[in-house]
PDB file of C-alpha atoms in Angstrom:
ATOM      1  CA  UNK A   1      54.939-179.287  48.022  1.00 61.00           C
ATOM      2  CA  UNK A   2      56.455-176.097  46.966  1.00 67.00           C
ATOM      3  CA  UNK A   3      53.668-172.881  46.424  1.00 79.00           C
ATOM      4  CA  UNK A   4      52.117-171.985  43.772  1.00 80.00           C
ATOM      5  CA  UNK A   5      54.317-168.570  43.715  1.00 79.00           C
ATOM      6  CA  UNK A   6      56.907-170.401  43.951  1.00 81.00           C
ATOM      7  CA  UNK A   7      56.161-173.088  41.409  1.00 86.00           C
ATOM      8  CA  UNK A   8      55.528-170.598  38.657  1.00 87.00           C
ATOM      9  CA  UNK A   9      58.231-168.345  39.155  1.00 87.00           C
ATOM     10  CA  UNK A  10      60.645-171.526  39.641  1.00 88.00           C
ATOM     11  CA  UNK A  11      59.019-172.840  36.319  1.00 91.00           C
ATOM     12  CA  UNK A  12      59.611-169.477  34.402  1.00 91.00           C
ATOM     13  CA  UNK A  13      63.363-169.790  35.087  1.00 91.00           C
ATOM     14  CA  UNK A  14      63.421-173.660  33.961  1.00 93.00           C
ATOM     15  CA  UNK A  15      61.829-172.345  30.768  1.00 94.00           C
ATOM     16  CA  UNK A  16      64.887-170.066  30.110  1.00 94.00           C
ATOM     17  CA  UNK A  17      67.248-172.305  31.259  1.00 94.00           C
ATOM     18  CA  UNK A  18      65.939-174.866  28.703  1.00 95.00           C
ATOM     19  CA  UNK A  19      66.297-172.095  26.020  1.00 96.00           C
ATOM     20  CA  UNK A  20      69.815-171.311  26.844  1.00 95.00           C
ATOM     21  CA  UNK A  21      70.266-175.153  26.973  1.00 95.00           C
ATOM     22  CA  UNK A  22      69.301-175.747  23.334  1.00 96.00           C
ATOM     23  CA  UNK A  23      70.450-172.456  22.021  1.00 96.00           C
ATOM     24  CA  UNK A  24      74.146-173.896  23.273  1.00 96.00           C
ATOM     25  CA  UNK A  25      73.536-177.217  21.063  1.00 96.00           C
ATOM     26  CA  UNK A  26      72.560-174.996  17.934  1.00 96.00           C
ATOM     27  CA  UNK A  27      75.623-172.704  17.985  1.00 96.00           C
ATOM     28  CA  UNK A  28      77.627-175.572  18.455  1.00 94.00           C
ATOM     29  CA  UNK A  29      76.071-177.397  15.988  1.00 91.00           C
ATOM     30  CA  UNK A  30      75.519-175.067  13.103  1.00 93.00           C
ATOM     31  CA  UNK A  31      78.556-173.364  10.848  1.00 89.00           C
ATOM     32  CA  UNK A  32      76.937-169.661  10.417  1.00 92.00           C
ATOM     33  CA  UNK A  33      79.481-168.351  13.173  1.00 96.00           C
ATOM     34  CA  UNK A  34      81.087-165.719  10.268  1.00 96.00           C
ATOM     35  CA  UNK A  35      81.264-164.911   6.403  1.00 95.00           C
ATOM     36  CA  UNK A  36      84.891-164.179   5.147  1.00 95.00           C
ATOM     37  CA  UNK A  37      85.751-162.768   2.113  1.00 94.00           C
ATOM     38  CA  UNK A  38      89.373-162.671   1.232  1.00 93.00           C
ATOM     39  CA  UNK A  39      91.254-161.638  -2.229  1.00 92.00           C
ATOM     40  CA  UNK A  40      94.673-163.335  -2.889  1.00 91.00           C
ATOM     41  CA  UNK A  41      97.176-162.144  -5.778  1.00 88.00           C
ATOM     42  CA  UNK A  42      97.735-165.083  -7.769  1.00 80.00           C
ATOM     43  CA  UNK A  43      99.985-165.515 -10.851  1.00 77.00           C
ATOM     44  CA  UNK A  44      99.310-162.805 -12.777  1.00 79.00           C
ATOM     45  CA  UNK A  45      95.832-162.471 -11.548  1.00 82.00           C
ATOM     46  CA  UNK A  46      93.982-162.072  -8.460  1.00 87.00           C
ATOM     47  CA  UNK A  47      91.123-164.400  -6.708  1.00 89.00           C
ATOM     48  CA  UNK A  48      88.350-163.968  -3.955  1.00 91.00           C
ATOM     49  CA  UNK A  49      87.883-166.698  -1.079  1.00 92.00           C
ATOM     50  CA  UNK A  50      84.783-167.119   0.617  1.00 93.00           C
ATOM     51  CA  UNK A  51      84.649-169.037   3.466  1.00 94.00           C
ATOM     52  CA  UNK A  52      81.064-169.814   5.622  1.00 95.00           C
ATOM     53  CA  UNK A  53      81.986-171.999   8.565  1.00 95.00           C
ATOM     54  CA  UNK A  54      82.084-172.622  12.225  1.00 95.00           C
ATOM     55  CA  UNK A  55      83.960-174.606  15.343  1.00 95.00           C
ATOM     56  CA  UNK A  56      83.450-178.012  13.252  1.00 95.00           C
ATOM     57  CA  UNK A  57      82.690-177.483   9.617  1.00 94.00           C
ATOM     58  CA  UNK A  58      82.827-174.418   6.904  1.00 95.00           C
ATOM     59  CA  UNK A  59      82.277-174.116   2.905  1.00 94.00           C
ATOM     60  CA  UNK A  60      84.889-172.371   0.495  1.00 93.00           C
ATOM     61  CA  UNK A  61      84.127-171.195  -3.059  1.00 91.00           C
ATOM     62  CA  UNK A  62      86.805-168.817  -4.908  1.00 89.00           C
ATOM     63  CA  UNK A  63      85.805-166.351  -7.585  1.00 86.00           C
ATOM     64  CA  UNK A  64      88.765-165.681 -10.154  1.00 82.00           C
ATOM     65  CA  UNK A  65      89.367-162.408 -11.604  1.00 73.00           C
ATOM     66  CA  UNK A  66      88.466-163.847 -15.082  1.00 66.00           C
ATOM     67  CA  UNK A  67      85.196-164.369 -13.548  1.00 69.00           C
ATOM     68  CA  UNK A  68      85.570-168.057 -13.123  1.00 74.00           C
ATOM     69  CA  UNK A  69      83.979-169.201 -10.109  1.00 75.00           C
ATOM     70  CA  UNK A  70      85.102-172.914  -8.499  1.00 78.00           C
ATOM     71  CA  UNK A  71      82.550-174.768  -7.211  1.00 81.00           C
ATOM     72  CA  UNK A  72      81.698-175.003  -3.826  1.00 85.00           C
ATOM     73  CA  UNK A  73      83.398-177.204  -1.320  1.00 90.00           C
ATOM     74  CA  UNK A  74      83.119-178.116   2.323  1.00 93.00           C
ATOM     75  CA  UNK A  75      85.854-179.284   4.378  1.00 92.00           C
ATOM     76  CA  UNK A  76      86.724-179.864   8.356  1.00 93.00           C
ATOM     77  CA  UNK A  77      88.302-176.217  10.237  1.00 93.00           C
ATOM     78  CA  UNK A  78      90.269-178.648  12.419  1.00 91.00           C
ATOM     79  CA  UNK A  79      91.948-180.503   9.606  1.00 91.00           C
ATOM     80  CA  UNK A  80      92.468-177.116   7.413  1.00 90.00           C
ATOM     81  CA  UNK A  81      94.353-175.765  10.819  1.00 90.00           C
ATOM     82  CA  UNK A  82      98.337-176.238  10.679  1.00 86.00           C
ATOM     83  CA  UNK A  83      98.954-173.354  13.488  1.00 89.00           C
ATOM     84  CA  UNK A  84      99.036-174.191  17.261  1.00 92.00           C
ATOM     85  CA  UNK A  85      97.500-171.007  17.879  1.00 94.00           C
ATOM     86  CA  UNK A  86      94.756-171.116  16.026  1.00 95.00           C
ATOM     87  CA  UNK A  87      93.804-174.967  16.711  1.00 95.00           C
ATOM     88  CA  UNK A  88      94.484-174.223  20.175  1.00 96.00           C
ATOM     89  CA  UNK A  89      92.170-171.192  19.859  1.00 96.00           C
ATOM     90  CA  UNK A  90      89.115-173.091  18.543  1.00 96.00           C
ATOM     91  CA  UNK A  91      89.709-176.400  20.939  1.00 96.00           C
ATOM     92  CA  UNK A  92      89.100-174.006  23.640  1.00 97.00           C
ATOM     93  CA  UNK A  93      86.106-172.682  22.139  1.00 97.00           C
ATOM     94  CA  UNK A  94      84.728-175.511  21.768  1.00 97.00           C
ATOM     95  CA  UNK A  95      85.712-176.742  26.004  1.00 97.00           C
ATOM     96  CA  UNK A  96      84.134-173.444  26.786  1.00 97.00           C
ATOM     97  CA  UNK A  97      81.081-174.099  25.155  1.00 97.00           C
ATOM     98  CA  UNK A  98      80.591-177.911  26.627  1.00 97.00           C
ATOM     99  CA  UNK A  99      81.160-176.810  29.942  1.00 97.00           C
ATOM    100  CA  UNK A 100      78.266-173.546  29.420  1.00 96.00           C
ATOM    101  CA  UNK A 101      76.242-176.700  28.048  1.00 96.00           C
ATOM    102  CA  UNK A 102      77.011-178.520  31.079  1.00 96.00           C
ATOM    103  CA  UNK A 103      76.111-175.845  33.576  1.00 96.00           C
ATOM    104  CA  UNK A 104      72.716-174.761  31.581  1.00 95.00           C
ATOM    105  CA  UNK A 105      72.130-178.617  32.261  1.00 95.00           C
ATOM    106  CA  UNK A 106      72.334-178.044  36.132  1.00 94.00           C
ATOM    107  CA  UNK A 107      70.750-174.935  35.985  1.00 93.00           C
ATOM    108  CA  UNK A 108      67.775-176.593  34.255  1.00 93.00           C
ATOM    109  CA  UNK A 109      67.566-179.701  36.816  1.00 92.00           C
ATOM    110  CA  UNK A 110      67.784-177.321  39.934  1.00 91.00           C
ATOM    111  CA  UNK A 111      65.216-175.305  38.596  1.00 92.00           C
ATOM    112  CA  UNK A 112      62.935-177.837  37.625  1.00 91.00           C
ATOM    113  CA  UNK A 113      63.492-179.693  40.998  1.00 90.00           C
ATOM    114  CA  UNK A 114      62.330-176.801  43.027  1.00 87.00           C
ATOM    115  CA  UNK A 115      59.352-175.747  41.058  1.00 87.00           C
ATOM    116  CA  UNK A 116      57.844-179.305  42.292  1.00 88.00           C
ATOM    117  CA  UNK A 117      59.428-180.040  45.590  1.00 86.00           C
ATOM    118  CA  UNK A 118      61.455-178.256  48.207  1.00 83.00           C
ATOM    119  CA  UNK A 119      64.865-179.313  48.697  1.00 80.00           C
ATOM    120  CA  UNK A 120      66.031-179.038  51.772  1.00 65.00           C
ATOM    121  CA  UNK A 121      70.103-178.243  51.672  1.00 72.00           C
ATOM    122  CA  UNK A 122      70.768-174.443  50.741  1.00 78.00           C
ATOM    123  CA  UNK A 123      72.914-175.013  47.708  1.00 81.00           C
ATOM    124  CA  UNK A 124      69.900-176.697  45.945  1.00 84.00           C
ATOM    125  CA  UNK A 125      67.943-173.581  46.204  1.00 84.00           C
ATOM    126  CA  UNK A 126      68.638-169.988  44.975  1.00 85.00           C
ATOM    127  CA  UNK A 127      72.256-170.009  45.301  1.00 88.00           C
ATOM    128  CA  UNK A 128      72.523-173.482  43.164  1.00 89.00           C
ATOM    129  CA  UNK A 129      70.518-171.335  40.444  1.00 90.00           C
ATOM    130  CA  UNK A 130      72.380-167.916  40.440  1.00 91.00           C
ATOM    131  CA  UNK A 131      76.101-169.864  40.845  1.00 92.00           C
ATOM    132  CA  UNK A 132      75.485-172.340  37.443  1.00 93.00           C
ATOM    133  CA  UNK A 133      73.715-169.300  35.617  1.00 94.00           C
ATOM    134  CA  UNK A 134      76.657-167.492  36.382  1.00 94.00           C
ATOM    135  CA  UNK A 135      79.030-169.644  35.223  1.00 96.00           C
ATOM    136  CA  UNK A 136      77.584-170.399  32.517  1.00 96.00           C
ATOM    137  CA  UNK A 137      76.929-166.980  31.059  1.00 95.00           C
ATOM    138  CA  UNK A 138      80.272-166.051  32.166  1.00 96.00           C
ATOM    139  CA  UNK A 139      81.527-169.539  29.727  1.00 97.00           C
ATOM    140  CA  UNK A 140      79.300-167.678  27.321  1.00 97.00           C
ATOM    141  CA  UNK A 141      81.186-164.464  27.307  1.00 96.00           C
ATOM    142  CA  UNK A 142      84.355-165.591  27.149  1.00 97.00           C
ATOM    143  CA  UNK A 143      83.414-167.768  23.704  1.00 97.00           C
ATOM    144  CA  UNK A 144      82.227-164.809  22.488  1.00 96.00           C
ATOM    145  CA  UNK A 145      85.446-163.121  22.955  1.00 97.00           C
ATOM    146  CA  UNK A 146      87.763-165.533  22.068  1.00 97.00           C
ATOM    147  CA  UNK A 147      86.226-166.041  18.399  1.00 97.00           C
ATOM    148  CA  UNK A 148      86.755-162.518  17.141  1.00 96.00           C
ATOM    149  CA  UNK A 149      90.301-162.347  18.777  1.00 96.00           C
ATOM    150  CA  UNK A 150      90.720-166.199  16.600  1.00 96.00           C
ATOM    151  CA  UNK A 151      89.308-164.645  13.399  1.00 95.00           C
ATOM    152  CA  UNK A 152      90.889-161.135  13.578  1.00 93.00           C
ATOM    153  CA  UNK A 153      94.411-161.354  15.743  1.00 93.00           C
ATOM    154  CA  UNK A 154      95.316-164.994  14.862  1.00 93.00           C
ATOM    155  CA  UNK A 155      93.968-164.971  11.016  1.00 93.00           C
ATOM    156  CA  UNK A 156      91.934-167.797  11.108  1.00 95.00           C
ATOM    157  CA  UNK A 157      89.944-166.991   7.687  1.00 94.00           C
ATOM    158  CA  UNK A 158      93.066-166.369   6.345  1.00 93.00           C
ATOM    159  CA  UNK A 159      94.525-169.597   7.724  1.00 93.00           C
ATOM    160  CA  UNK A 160      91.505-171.877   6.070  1.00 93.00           C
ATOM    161  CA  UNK A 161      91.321-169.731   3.187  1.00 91.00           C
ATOM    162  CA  UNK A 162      94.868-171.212   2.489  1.00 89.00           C
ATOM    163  CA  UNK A 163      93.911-175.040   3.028  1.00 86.00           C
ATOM    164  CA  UNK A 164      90.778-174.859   0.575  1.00 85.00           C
ATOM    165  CA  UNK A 165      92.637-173.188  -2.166  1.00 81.00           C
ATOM    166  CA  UNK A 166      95.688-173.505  -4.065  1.00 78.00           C
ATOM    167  CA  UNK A 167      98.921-171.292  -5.439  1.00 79.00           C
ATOM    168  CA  UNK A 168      97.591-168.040  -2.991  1.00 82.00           C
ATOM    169  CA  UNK A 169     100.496-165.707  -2.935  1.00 82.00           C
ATOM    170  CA  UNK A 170      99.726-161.946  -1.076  1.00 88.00           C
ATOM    171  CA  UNK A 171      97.249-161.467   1.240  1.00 87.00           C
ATOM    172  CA  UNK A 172      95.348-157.858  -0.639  1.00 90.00           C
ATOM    173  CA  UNK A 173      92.603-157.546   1.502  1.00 89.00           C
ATOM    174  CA  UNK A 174      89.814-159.136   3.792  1.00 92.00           C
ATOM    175  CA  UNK A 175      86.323-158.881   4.989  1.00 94.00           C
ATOM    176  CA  UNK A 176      84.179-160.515   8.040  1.00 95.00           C
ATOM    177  CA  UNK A 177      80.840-160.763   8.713  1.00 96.00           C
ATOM    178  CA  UNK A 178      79.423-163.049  12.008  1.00 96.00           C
ATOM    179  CA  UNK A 179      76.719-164.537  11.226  1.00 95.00           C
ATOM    180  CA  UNK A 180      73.559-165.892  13.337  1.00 95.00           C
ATOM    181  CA  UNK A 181      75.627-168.756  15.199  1.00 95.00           C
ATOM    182  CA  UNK A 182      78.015-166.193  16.882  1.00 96.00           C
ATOM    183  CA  UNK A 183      75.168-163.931  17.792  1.00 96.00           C
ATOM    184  CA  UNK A 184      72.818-166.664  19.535  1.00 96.00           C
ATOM    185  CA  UNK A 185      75.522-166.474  22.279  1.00 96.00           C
ATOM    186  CA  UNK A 186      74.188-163.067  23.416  1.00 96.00           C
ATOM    187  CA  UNK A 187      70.812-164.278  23.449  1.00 97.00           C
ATOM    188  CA  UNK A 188      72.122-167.278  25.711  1.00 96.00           C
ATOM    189  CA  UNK A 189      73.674-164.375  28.172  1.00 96.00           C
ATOM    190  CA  UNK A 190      70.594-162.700  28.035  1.00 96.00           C
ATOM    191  CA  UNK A 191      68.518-166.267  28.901  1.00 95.00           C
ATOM    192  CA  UNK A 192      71.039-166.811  31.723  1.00 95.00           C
ATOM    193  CA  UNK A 193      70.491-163.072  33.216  1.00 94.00           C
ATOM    194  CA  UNK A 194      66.731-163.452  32.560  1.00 93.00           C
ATOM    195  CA  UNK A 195      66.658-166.705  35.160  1.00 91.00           C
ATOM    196  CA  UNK A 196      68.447-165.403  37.829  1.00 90.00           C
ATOM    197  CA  UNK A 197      66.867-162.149  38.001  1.00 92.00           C
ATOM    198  CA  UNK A 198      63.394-164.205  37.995  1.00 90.00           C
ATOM    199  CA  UNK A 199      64.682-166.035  41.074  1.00 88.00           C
ATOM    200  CA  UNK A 200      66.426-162.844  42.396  1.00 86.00           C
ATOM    201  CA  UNK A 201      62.521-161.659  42.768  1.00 85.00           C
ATOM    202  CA  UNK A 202      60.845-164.375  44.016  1.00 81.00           C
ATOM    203  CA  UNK A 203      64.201-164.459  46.874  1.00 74.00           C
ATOM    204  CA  UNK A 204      63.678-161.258  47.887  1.00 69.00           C
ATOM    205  CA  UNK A 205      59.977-161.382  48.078  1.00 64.00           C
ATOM    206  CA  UNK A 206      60.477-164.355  50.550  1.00 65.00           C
ATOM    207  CA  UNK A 207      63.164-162.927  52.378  1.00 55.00           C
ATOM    208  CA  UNK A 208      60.701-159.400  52.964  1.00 57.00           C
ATOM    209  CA  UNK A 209      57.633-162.106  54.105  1.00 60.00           C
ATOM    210  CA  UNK A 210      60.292-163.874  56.293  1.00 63.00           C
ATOM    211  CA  UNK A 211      61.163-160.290  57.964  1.00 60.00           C
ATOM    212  CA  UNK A 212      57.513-159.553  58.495  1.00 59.00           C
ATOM    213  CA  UNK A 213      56.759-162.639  60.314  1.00 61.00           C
ATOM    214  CA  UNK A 214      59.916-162.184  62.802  1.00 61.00           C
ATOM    215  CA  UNK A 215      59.094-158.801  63.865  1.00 61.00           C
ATOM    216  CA  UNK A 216      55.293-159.293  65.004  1.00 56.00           C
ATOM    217  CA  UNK A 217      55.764-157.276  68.099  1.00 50.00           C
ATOM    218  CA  UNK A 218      56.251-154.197  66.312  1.00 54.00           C
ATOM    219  CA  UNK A 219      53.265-154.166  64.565  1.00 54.00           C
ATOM    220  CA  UNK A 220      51.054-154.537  67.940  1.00 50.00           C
ATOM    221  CA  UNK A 221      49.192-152.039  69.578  1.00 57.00           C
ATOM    222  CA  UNK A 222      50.795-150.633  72.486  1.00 51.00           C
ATOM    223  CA  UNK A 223      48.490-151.874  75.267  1.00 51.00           C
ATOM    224  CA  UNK A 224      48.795-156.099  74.335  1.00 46.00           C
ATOM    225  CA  UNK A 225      52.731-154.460  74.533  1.00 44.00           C
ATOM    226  CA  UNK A 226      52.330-152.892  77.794  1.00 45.00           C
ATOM    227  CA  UNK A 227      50.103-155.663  79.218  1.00 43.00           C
TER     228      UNK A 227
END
């Protein structure tokens, strides 16, 4: 049976592990990644899109410069998506962010498995928990990165704007806001830090107790040395 020390620290970084874990199924799940609002000329007029969505799903509602609004509509991002770059863009979003969910799953079962037994090969321990926290924040990161470049480089807003609504001519102007599902992905880097610098402590606190118990000689007096 593992120590208590060890048990509770071990425990502490299955905790945020589990966090990071379900935090990865909510941004995937949820369509609050960014607010868009774009303004089209139409004929002899002008209109506002807005567009709410996600990796999955989004709403669109357009605001006429009569002062007509449409009503609100949902639709699919992958159906509304006729560039390769863009699709390919938010298909690899979406891989990144199964295989963080994947690696916060491995985290989580190595650290749960060592805060109630001790496994005996090397990779189980410490280094299983820093490698799949790494990975997975690094997964993390580069989600985070690829959205923005998706939304402001490849004009994805502008892209979906298109597919909801008809007869848009000139592109006048266009405004984003990310919302709470983007943002959750820097609390998931954070969770992933968090849990490796937990078992970064308890490590090194062994590793000092290890080096104390090798080197009892030092500590004796000098006649049991002499003697």
């Amino acid at each position: 049976m593992p120590s208590r020390k060890k048990s509770t620290m071990f425990a502490c970084s299955f905790c945020s592990c589990v966090c990071s874990l379900v935090l990865v199924c909510v941004v995937l799940g949820t369509r609050r990644w960014v607010s868009s609002a774009l303004r089209f000329t139409r004929t002899n007029s002008t209109v506002t899109v807005s567009l709410d969505y996600g990796l999955f799903q989004g709403t669109c509602e357009q605001l006429l410069e009569e002062g007509l609004l449409v009503p609100q509509q949902t639709f699919q991002v992958a159906d509304s998506l006729s560039s390769s770059q863009t699709r390919g863009t938010n298909v690899a979003i979406i891989v990144v962010l199964v295989l963080s969910l994947l690696t916060s799953l491995l985290s989580s079962g190595l650290t749960c498995t060592n805060a109630v037994s001790n496994p005996y090969q090397t990779f189980l321990g410490p280094l299983g928990v820093y490698t799949w926290n790494s990975v997975c924040g690094i997964l993390v990161l580069v989600a985070m990165i690829l959205f923005p470049v998706n939304v402001e480089a490849h004009r994805l807003s502008e892209e979906l704007a298109h597919g909801c609504a008809t007869s848009l001519e000139k592109h006048i102007q266009s405004k984003h806001s990310y919302g709470y599902s983007y943002w959750l992905m820097l609390l998931i880097l954070l969770l992933n830090v968090a849990s490796a610098i937990i078992i970064y402590f308890y490590d090194h606190a062994r590793y000092s107790k290890k080096k104390e118990q090798e080197r009892p000689i030092e500590n004796a007096p000098k006649d049991v040395i002499l003697f």
